[in-house]
Coordinates of N, CA and C in Angstrom, one line a residue:
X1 N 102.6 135.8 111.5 CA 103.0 134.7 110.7 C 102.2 134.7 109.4
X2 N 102.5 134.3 108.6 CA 102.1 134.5 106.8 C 101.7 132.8 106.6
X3 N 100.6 132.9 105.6 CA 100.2 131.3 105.1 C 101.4 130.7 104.6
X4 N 102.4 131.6 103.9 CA 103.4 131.3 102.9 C 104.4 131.6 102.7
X5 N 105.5 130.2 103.0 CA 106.8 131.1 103.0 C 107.9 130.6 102.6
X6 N 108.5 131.2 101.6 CA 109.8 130.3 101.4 C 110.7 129.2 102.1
X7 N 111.0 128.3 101.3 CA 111.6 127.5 102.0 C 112.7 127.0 101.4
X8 N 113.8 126.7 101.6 CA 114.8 126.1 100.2 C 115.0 124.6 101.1
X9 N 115.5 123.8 100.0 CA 115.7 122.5 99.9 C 117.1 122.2 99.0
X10 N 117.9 121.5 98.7 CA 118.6 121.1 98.1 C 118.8 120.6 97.0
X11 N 117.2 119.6 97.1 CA 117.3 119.4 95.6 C 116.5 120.7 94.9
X12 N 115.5 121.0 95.5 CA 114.3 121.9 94.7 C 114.0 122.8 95.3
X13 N 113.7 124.4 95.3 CA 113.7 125.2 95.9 C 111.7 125.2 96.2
X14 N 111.0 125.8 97.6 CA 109.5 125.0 97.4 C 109.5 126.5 98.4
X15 N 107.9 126.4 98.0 CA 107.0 127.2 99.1 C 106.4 126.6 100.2
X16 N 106.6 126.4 101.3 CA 106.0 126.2 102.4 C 104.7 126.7 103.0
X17 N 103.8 125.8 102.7 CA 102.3 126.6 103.2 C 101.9 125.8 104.5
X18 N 101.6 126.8 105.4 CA 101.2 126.8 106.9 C 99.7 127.3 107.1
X19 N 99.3 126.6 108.2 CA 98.0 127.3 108.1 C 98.0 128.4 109.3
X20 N 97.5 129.7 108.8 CA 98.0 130.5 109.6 C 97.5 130.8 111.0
X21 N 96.4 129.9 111.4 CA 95.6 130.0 112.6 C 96.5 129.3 113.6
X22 N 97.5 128.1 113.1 CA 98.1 127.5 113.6 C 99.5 127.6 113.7
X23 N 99.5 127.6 112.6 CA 101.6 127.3 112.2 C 101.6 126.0 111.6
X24 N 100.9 125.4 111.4 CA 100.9 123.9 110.9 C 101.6 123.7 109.7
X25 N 102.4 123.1 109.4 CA 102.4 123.1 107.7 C 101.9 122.2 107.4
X26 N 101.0 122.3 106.0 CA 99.6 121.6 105.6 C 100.1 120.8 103.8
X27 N 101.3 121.7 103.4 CA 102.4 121.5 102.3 C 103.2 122.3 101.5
X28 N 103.5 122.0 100.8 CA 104.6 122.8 100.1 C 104.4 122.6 98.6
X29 N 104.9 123.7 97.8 CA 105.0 123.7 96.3 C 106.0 124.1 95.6
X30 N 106.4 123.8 94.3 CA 107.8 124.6 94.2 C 107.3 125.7 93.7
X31 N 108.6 126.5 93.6 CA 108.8 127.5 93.0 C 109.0 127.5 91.5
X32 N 108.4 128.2 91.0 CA 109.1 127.9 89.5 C 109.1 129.7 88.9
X33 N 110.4 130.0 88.3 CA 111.1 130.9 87.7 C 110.0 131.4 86.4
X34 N 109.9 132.3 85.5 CA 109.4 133.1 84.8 C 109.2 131.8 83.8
X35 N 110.4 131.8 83.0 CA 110.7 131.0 82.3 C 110.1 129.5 82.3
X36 N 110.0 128.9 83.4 CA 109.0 127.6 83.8 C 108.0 127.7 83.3
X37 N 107.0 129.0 84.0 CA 106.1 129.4 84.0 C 105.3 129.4 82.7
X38 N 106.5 130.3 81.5 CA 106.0 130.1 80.0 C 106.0 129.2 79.7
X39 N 107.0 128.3 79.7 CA 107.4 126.6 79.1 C 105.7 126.2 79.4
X40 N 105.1 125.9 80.7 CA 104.5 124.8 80.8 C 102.8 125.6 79.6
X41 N 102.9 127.3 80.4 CA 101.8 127.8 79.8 C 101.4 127.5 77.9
X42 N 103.1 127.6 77.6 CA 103.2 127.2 75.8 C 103.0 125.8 75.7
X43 N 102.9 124.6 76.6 CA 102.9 123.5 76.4 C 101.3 123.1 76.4
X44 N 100.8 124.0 77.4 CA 98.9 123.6 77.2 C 98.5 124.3 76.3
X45 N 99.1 125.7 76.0 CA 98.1 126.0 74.8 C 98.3 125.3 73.3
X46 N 99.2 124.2 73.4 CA 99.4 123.3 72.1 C 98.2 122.0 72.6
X47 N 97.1 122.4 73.1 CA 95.9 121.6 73.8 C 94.5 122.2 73.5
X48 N 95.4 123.6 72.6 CA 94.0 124.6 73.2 C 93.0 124.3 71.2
X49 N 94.0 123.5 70.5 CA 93.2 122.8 68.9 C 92.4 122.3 69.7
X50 N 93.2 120.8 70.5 CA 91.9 119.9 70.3 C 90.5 120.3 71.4
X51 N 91.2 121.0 72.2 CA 89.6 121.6 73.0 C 88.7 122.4 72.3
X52 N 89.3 123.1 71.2 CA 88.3 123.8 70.3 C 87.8 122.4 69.0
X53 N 89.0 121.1 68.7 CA 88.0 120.6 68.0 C 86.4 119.8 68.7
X54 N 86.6 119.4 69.6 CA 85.7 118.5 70.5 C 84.2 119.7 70.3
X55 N 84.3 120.8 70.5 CA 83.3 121.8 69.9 C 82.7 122.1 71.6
X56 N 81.3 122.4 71.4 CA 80.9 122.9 72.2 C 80.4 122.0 73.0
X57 N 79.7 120.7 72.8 CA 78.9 119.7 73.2 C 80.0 119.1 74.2
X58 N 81.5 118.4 73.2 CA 82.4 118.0 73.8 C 82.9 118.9 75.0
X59 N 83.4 119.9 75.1 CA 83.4 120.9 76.0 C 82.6 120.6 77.0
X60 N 81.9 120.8 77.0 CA 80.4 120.5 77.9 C 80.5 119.6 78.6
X61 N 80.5 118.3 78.0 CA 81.0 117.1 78.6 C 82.1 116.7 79.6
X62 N 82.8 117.9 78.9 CA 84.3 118.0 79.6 C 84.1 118.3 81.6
X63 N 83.3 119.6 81.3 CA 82.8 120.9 82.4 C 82.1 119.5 83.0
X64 N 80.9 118.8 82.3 CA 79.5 118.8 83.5 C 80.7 117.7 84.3
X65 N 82.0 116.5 83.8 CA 82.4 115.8 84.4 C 83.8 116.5 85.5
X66 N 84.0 117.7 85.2 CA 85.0 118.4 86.2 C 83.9 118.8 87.5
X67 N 82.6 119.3 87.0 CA 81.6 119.6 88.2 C 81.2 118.4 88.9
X68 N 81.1 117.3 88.2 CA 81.0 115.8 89.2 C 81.7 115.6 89.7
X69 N 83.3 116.4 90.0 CA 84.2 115.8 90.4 C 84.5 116.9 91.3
X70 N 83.8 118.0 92.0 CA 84.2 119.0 92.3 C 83.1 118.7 93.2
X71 N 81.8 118.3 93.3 CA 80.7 118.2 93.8 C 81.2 116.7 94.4
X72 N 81.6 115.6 94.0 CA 81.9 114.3 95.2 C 83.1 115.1 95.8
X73 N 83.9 115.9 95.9 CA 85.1 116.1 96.3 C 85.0 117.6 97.3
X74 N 84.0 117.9 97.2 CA 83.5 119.1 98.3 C 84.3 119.1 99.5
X75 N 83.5 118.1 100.7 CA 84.5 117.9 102.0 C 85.9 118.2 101.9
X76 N 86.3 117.5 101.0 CA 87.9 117.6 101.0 C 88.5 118.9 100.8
X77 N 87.7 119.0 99.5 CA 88.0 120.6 99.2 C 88.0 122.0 100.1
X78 N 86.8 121.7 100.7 CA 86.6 122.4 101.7 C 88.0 122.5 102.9
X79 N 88.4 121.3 103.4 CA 89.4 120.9 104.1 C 90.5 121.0 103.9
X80 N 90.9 121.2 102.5 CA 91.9 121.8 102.0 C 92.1 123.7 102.2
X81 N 90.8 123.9 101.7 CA 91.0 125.4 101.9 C 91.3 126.0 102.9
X82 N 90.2 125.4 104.0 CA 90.5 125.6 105.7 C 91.9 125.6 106.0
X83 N 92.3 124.8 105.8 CA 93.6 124.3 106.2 C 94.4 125.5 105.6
X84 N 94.3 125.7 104.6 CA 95.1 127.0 104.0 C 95.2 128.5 104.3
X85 N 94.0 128.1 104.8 CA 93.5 129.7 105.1 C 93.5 130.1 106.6
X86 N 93.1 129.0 107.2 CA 93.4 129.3 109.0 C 91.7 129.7 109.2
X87 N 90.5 129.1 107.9 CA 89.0 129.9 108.2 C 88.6 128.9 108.6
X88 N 87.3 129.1 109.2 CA 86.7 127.7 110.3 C 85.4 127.5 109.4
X89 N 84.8 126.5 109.5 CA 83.2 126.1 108.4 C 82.4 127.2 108.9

């Protein structure tokens, strides 16, 4: 069995993710076409001025508050992964 696997739906076509130790499904994501892909990529890099105006400091600020939110959200994360991966702590 595969972590990942297609799935279709009616309204939206999605990826089915299972965990593979189990068969569990743990969630799903869509699929998105080439073309999605660029759309959303050309939509953040009209994001990529003002991250360069905020400078280095701002930046910084940006990072140390994504690492506060990565460091209270550990457990979960962790329990996310597991779950994805079928790996045990």
């Amino acid at each position: 069995m595969t972590a990942v696997e297609p799935a279709t739906s009616s309204a939206t076509d999605t990826i089915t993710v299972r965990n593979p130790a189990t068969g569990r499904v743990v969630g799903s994501v869509p699929i998105e076409d080439a073309q999605s892909v660029a759309a959303r990529a050309g939509e953040l890099r009209l994001f990529q001025t003002e991250w360069e105006a905020i400078g280095p400091r701002g930046r910084k600020r940006w990072m140390m508050k994504w690492q506060d939110w990565v460091l209270d959200n550990t457990d979960h994360l962790t329990e996310v992964l597991m779950s994805e991966t079928g790996k045990s702590r």
